[in-house]
Coordinates of C-alpha atoms in Angstrom, one line a residue:
X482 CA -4.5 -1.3 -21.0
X483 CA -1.7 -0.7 -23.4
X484 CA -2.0 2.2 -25.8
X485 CA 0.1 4.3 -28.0
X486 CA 0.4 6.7 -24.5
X487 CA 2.1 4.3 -23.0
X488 CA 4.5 3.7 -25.5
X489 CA 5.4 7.2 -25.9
X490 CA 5.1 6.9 -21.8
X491 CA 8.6 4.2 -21.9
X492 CA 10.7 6.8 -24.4
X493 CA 9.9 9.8 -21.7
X494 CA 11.7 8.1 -18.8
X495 CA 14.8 8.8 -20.5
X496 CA 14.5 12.0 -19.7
X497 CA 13.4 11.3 -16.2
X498 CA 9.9 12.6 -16.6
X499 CA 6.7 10.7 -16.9
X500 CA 3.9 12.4 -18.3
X501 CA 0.5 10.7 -19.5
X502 CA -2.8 11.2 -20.5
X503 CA -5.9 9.7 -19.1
X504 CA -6.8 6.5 -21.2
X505 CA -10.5 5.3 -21.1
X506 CA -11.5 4.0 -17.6
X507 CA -11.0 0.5 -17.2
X508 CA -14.5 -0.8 -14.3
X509 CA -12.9 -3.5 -12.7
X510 CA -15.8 -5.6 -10.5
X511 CA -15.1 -5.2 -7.1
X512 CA -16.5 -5.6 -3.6
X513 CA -17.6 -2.3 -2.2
X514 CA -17.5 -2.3 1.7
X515 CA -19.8 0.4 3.8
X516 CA -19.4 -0.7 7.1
X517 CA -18.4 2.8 8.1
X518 CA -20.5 6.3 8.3
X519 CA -18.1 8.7 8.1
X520 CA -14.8 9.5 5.6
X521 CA -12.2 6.5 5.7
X522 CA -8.6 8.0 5.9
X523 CA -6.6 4.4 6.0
X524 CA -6.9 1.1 5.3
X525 CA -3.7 -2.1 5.9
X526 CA -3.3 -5.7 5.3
X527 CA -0.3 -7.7 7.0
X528 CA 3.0 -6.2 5.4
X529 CA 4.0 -9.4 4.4
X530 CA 0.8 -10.5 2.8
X531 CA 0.2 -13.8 4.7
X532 CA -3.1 -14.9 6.3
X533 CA -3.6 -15.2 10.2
X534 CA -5.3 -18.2 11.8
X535 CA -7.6 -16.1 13.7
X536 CA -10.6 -16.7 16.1
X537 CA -12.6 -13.9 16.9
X538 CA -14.6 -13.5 20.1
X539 CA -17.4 -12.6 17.1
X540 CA -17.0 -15.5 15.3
X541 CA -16.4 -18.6 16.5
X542 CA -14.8 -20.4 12.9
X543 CA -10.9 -21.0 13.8
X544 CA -9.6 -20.1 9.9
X545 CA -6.7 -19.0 8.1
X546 CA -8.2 -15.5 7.1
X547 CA -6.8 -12.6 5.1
X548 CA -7.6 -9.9 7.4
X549 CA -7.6 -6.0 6.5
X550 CA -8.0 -3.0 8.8
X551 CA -9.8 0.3 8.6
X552 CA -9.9 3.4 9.9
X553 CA -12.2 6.0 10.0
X554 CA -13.5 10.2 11.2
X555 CA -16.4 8.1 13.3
X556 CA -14.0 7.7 15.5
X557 CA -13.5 3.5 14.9
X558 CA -12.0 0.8 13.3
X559 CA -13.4 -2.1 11.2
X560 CA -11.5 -5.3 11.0
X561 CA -12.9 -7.3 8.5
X562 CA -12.2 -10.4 6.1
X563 CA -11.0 -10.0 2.5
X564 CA -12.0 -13.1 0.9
X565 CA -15.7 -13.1 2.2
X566 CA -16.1 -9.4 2.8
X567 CA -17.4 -9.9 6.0
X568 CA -16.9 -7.6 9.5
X569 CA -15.6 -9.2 11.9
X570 CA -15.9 -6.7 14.5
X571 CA -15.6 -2.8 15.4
X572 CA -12.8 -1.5 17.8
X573 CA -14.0 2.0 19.3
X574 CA -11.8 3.8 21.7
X575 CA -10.4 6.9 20.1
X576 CA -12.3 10.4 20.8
X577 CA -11.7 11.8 17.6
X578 CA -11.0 11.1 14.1
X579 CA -8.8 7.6 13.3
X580 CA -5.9 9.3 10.6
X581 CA -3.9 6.2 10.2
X582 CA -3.8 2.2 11.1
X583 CA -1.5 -0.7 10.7
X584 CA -1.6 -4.5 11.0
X585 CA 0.5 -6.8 12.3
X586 CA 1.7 -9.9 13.1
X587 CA 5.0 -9.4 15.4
X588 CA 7.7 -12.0 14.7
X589 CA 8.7 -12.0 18.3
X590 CA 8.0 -14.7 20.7
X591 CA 6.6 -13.0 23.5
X592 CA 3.7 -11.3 21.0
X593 CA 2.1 -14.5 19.1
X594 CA -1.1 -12.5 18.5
X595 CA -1.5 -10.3 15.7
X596 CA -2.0 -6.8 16.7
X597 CA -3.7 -3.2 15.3
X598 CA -2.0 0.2 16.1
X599 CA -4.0 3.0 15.1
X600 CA -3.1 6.7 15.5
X601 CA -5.6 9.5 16.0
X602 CA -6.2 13.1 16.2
X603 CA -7.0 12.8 20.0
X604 CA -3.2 12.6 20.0
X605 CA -2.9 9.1 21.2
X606 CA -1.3 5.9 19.4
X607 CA -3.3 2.5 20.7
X608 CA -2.1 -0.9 20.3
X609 CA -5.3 -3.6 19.8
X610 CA -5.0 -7.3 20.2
X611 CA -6.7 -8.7 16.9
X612 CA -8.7 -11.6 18.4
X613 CA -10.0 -9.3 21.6
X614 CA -10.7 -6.1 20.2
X615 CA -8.8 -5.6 23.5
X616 CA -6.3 -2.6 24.3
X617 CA -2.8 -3.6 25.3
X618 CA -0.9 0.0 25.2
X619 CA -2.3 3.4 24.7
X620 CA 1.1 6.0 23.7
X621 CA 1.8 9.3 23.5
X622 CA 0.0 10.5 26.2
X623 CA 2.7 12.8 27.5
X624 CA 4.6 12.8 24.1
X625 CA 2.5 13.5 21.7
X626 CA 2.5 17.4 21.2
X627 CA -0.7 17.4 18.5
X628 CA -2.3 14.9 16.1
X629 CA -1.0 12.0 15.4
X630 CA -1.1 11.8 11.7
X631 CA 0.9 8.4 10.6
X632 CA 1.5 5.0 12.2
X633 CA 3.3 2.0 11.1
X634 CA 4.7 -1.4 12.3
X635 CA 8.3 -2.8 12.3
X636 CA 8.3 -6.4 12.2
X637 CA 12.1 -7.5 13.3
X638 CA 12.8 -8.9 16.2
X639 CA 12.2 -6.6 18.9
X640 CA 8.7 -5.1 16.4
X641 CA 8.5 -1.2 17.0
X642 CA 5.4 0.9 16.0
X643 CA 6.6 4.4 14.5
X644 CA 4.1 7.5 15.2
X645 CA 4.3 10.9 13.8
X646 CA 3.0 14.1 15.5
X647 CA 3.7 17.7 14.4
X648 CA 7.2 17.5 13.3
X649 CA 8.7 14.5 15.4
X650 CA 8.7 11.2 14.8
X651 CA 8.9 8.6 17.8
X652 CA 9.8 4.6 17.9
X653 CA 8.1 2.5 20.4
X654 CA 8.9 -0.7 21.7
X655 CA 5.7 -2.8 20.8
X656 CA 6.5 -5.2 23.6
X657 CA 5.9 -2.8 26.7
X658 CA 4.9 0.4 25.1
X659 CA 8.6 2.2 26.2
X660 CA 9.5 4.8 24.3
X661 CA 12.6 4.1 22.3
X662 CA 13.4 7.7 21.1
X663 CA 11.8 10.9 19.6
X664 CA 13.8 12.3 16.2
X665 CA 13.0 15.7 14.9
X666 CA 15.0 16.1 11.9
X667 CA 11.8 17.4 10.0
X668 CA 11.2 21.0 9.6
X669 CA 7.7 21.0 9.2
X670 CA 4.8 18.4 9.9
X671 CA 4.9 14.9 9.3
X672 CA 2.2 13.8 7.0
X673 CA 3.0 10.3 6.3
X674 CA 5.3 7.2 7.3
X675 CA 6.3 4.0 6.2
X676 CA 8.9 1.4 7.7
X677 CA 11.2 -0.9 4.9
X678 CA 13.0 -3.8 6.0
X679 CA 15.2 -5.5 3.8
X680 CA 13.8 -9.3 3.1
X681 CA 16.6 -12.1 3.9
X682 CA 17.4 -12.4 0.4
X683 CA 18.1 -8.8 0.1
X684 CA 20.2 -7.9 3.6
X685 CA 23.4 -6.3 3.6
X686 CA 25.3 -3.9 4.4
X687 CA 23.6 -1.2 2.1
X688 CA 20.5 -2.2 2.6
X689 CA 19.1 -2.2 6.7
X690 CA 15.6 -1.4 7.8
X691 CA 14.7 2.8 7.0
X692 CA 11.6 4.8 8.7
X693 CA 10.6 7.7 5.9
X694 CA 8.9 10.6 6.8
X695 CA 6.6 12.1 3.9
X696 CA 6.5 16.3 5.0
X697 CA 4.3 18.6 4.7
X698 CA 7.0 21.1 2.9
X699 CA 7.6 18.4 0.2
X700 CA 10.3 16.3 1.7
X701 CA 11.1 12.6 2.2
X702 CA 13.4 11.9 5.6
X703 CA 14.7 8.5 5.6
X704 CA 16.5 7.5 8.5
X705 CA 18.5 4.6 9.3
X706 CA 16.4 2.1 12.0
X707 CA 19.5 1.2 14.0
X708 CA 21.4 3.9 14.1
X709 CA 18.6 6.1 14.4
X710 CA 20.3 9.1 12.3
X711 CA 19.2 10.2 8.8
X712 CA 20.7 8.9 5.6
X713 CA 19.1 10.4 3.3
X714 CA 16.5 13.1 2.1
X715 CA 15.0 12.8 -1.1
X716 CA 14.1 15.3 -3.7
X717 CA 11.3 17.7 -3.0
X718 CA 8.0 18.2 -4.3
X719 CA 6.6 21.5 -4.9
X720 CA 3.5 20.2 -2.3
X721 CA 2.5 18.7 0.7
X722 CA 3.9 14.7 1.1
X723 CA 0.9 13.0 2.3
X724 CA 1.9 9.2 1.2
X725 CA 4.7 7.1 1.3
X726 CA 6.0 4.0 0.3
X727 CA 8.8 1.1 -1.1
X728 CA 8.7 -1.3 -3.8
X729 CA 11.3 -4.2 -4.0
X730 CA 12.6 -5.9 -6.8
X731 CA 16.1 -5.5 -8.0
X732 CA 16.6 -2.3 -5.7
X733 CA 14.1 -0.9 -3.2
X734 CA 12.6 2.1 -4.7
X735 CA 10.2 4.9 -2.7
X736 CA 7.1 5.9 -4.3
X737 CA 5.8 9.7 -3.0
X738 CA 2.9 11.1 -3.4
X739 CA 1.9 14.9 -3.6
X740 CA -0.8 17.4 -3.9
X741 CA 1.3 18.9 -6.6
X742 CA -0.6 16.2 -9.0
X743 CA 3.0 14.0 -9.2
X744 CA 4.8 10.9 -7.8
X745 CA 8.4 10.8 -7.4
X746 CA 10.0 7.4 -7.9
X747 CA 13.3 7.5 -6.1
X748 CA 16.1 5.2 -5.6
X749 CA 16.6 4.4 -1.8
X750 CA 20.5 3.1 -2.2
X751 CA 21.6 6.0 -4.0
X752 CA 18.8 8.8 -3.4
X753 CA 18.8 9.0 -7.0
X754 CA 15.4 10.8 -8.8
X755 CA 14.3 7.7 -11.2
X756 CA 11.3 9.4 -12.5
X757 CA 8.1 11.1 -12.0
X758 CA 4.3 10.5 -12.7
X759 CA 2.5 13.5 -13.3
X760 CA -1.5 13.7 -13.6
X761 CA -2.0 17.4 -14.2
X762 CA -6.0 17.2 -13.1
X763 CA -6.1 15.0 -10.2
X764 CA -4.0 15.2 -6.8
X765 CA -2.2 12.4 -5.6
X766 CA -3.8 11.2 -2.7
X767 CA -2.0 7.5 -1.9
X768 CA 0.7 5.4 -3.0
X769 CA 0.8 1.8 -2.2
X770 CA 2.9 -1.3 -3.6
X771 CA 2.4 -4.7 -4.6
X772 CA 6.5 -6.4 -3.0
X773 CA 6.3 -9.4 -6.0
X774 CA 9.4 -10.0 -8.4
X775 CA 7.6 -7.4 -10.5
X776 CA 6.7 -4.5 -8.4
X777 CA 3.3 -2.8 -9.2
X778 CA 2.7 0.9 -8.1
X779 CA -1.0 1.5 -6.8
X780 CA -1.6 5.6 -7.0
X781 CA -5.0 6.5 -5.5
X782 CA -6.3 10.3 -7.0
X783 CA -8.4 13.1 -5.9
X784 CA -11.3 12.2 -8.3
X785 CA -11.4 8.6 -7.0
X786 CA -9.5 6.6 -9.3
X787 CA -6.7 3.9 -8.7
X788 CA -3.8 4.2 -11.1
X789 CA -1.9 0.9 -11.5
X790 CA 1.8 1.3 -13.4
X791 CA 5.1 -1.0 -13.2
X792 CA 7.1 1.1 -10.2
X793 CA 10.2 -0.4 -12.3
X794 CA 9.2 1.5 -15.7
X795 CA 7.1 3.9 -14.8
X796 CA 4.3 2.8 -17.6
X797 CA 0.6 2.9 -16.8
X798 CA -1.2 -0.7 -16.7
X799 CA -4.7 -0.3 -15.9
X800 CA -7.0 2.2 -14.0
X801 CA -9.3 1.4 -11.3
X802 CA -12.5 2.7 -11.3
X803 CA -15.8 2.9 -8.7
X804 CA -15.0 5.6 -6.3
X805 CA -16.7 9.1 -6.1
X806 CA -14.1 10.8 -4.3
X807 CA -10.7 11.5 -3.0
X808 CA -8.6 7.9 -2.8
X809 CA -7.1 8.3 0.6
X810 CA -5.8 4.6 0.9
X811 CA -4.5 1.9 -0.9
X812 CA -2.3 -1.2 -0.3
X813 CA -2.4 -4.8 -2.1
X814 CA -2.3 -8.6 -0.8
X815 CA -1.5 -11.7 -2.9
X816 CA -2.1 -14.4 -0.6
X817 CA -4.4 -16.6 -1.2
X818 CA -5.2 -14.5 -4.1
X819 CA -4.2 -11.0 -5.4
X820 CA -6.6 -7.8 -4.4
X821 CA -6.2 -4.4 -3.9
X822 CA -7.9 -2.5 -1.0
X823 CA -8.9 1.4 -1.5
X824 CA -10.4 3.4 0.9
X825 CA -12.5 6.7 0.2
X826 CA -14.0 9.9 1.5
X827 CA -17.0 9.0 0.2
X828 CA -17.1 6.0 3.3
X829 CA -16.5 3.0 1.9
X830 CA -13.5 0.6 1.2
X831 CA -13.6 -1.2 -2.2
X832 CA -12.0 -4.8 -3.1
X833 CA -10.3 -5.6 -6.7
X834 CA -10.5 -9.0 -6.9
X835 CA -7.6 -9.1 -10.1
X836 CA -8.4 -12.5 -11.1
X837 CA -11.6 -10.8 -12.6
X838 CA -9.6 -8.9 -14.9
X839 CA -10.9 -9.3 -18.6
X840 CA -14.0 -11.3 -17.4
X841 CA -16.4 -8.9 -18.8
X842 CA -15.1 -7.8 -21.9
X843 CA -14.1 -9.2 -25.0
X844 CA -10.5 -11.2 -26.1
X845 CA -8.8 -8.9 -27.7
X846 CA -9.1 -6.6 -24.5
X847 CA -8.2 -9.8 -22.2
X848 CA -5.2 -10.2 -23.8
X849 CA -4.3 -6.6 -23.6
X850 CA -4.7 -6.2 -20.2
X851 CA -2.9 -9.6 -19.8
X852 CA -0.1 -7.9 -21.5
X853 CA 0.0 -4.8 -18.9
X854 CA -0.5 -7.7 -16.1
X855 CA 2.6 -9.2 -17.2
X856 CA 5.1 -6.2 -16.7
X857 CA 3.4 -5.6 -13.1
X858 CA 2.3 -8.5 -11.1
X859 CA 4.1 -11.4 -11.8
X860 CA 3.5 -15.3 -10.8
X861 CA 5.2 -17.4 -12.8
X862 CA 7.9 -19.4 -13.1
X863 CA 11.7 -17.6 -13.9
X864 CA 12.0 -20.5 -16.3
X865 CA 8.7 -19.6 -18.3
X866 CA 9.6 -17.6 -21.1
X867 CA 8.0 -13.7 -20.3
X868 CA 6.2 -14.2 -24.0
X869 CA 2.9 -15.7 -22.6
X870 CA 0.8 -14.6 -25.6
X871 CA 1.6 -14.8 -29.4
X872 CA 0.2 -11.8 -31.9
X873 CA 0.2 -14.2 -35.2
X874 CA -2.7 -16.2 -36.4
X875 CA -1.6 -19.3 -36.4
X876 CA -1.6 -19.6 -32.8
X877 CA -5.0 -18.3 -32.3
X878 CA -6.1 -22.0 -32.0
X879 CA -3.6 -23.1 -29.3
X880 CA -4.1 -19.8 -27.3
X881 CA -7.5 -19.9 -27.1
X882 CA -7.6 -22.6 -24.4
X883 CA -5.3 -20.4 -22.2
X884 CA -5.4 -16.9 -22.7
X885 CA -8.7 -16.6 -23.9
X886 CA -11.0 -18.1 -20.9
X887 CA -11.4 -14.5 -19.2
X888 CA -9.0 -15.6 -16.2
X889 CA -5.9 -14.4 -14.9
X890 CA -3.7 -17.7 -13.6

């Protein structure tokens, strides 16, 4: 929705700060998802976004499906499908609660199937085959020194899965389960983690695959994947870390979230404070991205809204609206159509379907929201001029066939 806040939002990141007010809630329809009974502390789609032709042993139909994971206090874990909303199947083998999950589908030639890690407080990473439901590792059994808060997936060519417990961090070898190496650079608890790898387009020299560490003293540890020593620490927060992420257009840039209500937007080349988004009466709970030409930042709050804003500019888009609590999740897919996944305290995972943008309300609020759309999730063409909508009134006519029919194409 663009207002005069968000104007006045664009002239404050000269001065490196970000600060807006709440605008009027924006109810998106969406799919709401209760397959669990307890508080859902993660939810993941592919990192790449691409559906997985995928029989389950649940349901016969041999499908490309856009498949999501979630992860729960039951303890257990809900794979289900995106497009129909349907569960697929429940993976219980953890003893206590499920903190953190990932999905996967390894480029390697020796792991065709697409897996699930999921980290727990029993202290224990496990590796799931997707079809199955079936174990394949279990880590950290004499490693692990507490609860293993965050989990993530590397997908090069020999695919790692990342773990965090206490203050170390430790890289597996997906393959066999070896343990690769344990780094404890952190001075305090690792709260979060997320793995970048630089797409083809974008490798160099200054730009290889990073493991960040969000930390529960307000720090962000990067470390170089290869080389396995740190690179860089990013600027503090006055609070607790407990999401991480990157957004890629131009220049990666890492999004962190903190219970000190704000989100530091952070250059990852040159460690370089861009900007920061501060909510003065909600905590940040999540951070996810959308990895499009036009990056959007998805921030997930303590009173259960989603915050949508261009990661490049800082300016707020839209809010999401549905939950009735703490946001503890989010992440976004675009194939074969764009959502974003939340999941909730309050036990449920919800689905934005974003083609139903504007499909309740009137024109005039279409085409605002079009507008914001436009600086944050983009699919057209470079060669399309970015002015898709024209404000005179002569052109009300030859717009109306377009912009007008409550879709976003």
């Amino acid at each position: 929705v663009v207002t005069d806040v968000q104007k006045l939002v664009h002239k404050s990141r000269l001065a490196k700060i970000t600060r807006v007010t709440i605008p009027d809630r924006y109810h998106l329809p969406c799919r709401t998802l209760s397959y669990h009974r307890s508080w859902i502390n993660s939810v993941s789609v592919c990192a790449d976004y691409t559906p997985i032709l995928l029989r389950t042993q649940y349901d016969d139909d041999l499908r490309m499906r856009m498949v999501a994971v979630s992860g729960s206090s039951g303890p257990s874990l809900v794979i289900f499908d995106i497009e129909l909303g349907k569960k697929l199947f429940t993976i219980d083998g953890h003893t206590s609660v499920v903190y953190s999950v990932a999905i996967s589908q390894p480029m390697d030639e020796s792991l065709t199937l697409p897996v699930v890690v999921s980290g727990s407080h029993d202290g224990l990473v496990k590796v799931w085959e997707l079809q199955t439901g079936m174990q394949i590792h279990e880590l950290g059994l004499h490693h692990h020194e507490g609860p293993v808060r965050a989990v993530c997936v590397h997908e090069g060519m020999k695919p790692v899965v990342v773990s965090a417990s206490k203050s170390k961090v430790f890289v597996w070898l997906l393959e066999t389960g070896e343990l690769i190496t344990s780094l404890d650079d952190c001075e305090c608890d690792v709260l979060c983690l997320c793995v970048y790898r630089a797409m083809d387009t974008f490798a160099d020299e200054t730009r290889p695959a990073v493991i960040l560490a969000g930390c529960m003293d307000g720090s962000v540890v990067v470390w170089n994947l290869e080389t396995l020593v740190v690179c860089r620490r990013l600027q503090r927060h006055s609070g607790p870390v407990f999401s991480v992420c990157v957004g890629r257009r131009d220049r990666p840039l890492v999004a962190s979230g903190s219970f000190d209500h704000s989100v530091h937007v952070s250059d990852l080349i040159s460690g370089n404070l861009m900007y920061t988004i501060l909510d003065p009466d909600c905590q940040v709970c999540s951070v996810g991205t959308f990895n499009t030409p036009s990056v959007g930042l998805c921030v997930g709050l303590s009173d259960g809204r989603i915050r949508v804003y261009n990661i490049e500019t800082g300016e707020l888009a839209f809010d999401l609206c549905g939950h009735s609590t703490s946001v503890k999740s989010v992440c976004g897919t675009l194939n074969p159509r764009p959502f974003i996944l939340s999941a909730s305290h309050d036990n449920s995972v919800r689905v934005w379907d974003l083609c139903l943008l504007g499909s309740e309300r009137d024109n005039s609020h279409h085409k605002s929201v079009m507008h914001a759309l436009c600086g944050v999730l983009s699919w057209r063409d470079p060669s399309i001029p970015e002015k898709l909508f024209s404000d005179s009134d002569e052109d009300q006519d030859s717009e109306s066939k377009s912009s007008y029919d409550s879709t976003v194409k």
